[in-house]
XYZ file of C-alpha atoms in Angstrom:
144
model
C -22.097 -89.943 -69.921
C -20.802 -93.318 -68.664
C -22.973 -95.162 -66.173
C -21.811 -97.913 -63.849
C -24.097 -99.745 -61.473
C -24.392 -103.105 -59.812
C -26.982 -105.343 -58.287
C -26.564 -108.131 -55.787
C -29.333 -110.701 -55.510
C -29.727 -113.949 -53.608
C -28.749 -116.926 -55.800
C -32.409 -117.956 -56.026
C -34.717 -118.173 -59.035
C -37.257 -115.823 -57.422
C -34.668 -113.019 -57.481
C -34.165 -113.143 -61.277
C -37.044 -110.677 -61.676
C -34.802 -108.088 -60.007
C -32.070 -108.692 -62.607
C -34.585 -108.240 -65.439
C -35.889 -105.011 -63.899
C -32.322 -103.726 -63.364
C -31.451 -104.210 -67.044
C -34.696 -102.677 -68.296
C -34.324 -99.684 -65.966
C -30.814 -98.914 -67.235
C -31.163 -99.660 -70.938
C -34.796 -99.230 -72.034
C -34.183 -95.714 -73.338
C -30.897 -96.625 -75.038
C -31.826 -99.365 -77.517
C -34.619 -101.043 -79.431
C -37.260 -103.105 -77.613
C -36.068 -106.287 -79.374
C -32.421 -105.722 -78.437
C -33.445 -104.936 -74.853
C -35.413 -108.165 -74.543
C -32.484 -110.146 -76.004
C -30.257 -108.645 -73.293
C -32.811 -109.370 -70.595
C -33.065 -113.003 -71.732
C -29.281 -113.406 -71.941
C -28.648 -111.991 -68.454
C -31.558 -113.942 -66.993
C -30.043 -117.126 -68.461
C -26.546 -116.269 -67.249
C -27.773 -115.681 -63.696
C -29.947 -118.809 -63.832
C -26.828 -120.775 -64.798
C -25.097 -119.495 -61.665
C -28.059 -120.633 -59.579
C -28.242 -124.087 -61.200
C -24.557 -124.902 -61.541
C -22.620 -122.900 -58.967
C -20.263 -124.513 -56.566
C -21.432 -123.294 -53.142
C -17.914 -123.009 -51.722
C -17.027 -120.410 -54.406
C -19.797 -117.948 -53.632
C -21.482 -116.257 -50.728
C -24.950 -117.385 -51.882
C -25.402 -114.215 -53.908
C -25.049 -113.166 -57.525
C -23.094 -109.990 -58.167
C -23.897 -108.372 -61.522
C -22.158 -105.214 -62.689
C -23.178 -103.049 -65.628
C -21.063 -100.423 -67.350
C -22.759 -98.375 -70.073
C -20.909 -95.804 -72.170
C -22.716 -94.577 -75.274
C -23.806 -97.592 -77.305
C -21.328 -99.919 -75.527
C -22.517 -101.949 -72.573
C -20.572 -104.487 -70.527
C -21.973 -106.855 -67.925
C -19.902 -108.808 -65.412
C -21.065 -111.695 -63.255
C -18.535 -112.562 -60.585
C -17.976 -116.194 -59.521
C -19.856 -117.382 -62.608
C -18.345 -120.851 -62.344
C -15.229 -122.604 -61.143
C -12.239 -122.726 -63.438
C -12.594 -126.528 -63.460
C -16.121 -126.216 -64.945
C -14.967 -124.239 -68.001
C -14.952 -127.331 -70.235
C -18.681 -127.726 -69.586
C -19.579 -124.102 -70.414
C -20.621 -124.283 -74.041
C -23.820 -124.110 -76.047
C -25.571 -127.393 -76.737
C -26.092 -128.428 -80.365
C -29.518 -127.115 -81.402
C -30.182 -130.432 -83.176
C -30.050 -132.137 -79.767
C -33.720 -131.594 -78.925
C -34.363 -131.910 -75.197
C -35.343 -129.635 -72.320
C -32.787 -127.179 -70.973
C -29.205 -126.495 -71.892
C -29.759 -123.558 -74.243
C -28.631 -120.749 -71.945
C -25.188 -120.296 -73.507
C -26.779 -120.352 -76.973
C -29.062 -117.443 -76.000
C -26.196 -115.595 -74.350
C -23.877 -115.922 -77.356
C -26.668 -114.946 -79.746
C -27.514 -111.768 -77.833
C -23.961 -110.574 -77.141
C -21.155 -109.354 -79.376
C -18.512 -110.910 -77.175
C -18.530 -113.449 -74.340
C -15.396 -113.701 -72.203
C -14.320 -115.605 -69.139
C -11.632 -114.081 -66.957
C -10.119 -115.206 -63.642
C -12.122 -113.832 -60.736
C -9.680 -112.077 -58.435
C -12.197 -111.834 -55.603
C -13.040 -115.546 -55.645
C -9.896 -117.653 -56.194
C -10.562 -120.693 -58.380
C -13.595 -119.122 -60.028
C -14.254 -117.324 -63.284
C -16.035 -114.045 -64.022
C -18.339 -113.923 -67.044
C -17.944 -110.717 -69.078
C -20.534 -109.871 -71.743
C -20.088 -107.032 -74.229
C -22.705 -105.546 -76.537
C -22.932 -102.532 -78.803
C -26.545 -101.445 -78.553
C -28.525 -100.597 -81.652
C -29.932 -97.090 -81.222
C -33.570 -96.728 -80.233
C -35.970 -96.029 -83.060
C -36.489 -92.337 -83.738
C -39.841 -90.966 -82.688
C -42.118 -90.569 -85.674
C -42.787 -86.974 -86.677
C -46.216 -85.676 -85.580
């Protein structure tokens, strides 16, 4: 049965724990622990990027995350992810470039099957981040 839900949090680092709990609550029973933690890390990074790099005039000071889950397919959407003018800066850093920070897009692309940016109709001039993943099934319970 398809499930759609959303969470709105303040665009503050302290609220990222709510995003992690939201993802775990919806998907813990639908995939492996490793895949779940990869998703949690990817969405935590994506929301942290909004907090660090957002243009205040494009948002209302909140992060809006939507989840749609249908069988093994899950899609996440983060509205007002960045401005359209920032798109040239949204890319993973070379892993050989050893320095703090800048690995969020690497984690996101590693965890997801597809990463898309689409115009955000609700926030003119901004872009929505869309993340798609086909979940590996949870491990079968061992026979008693």
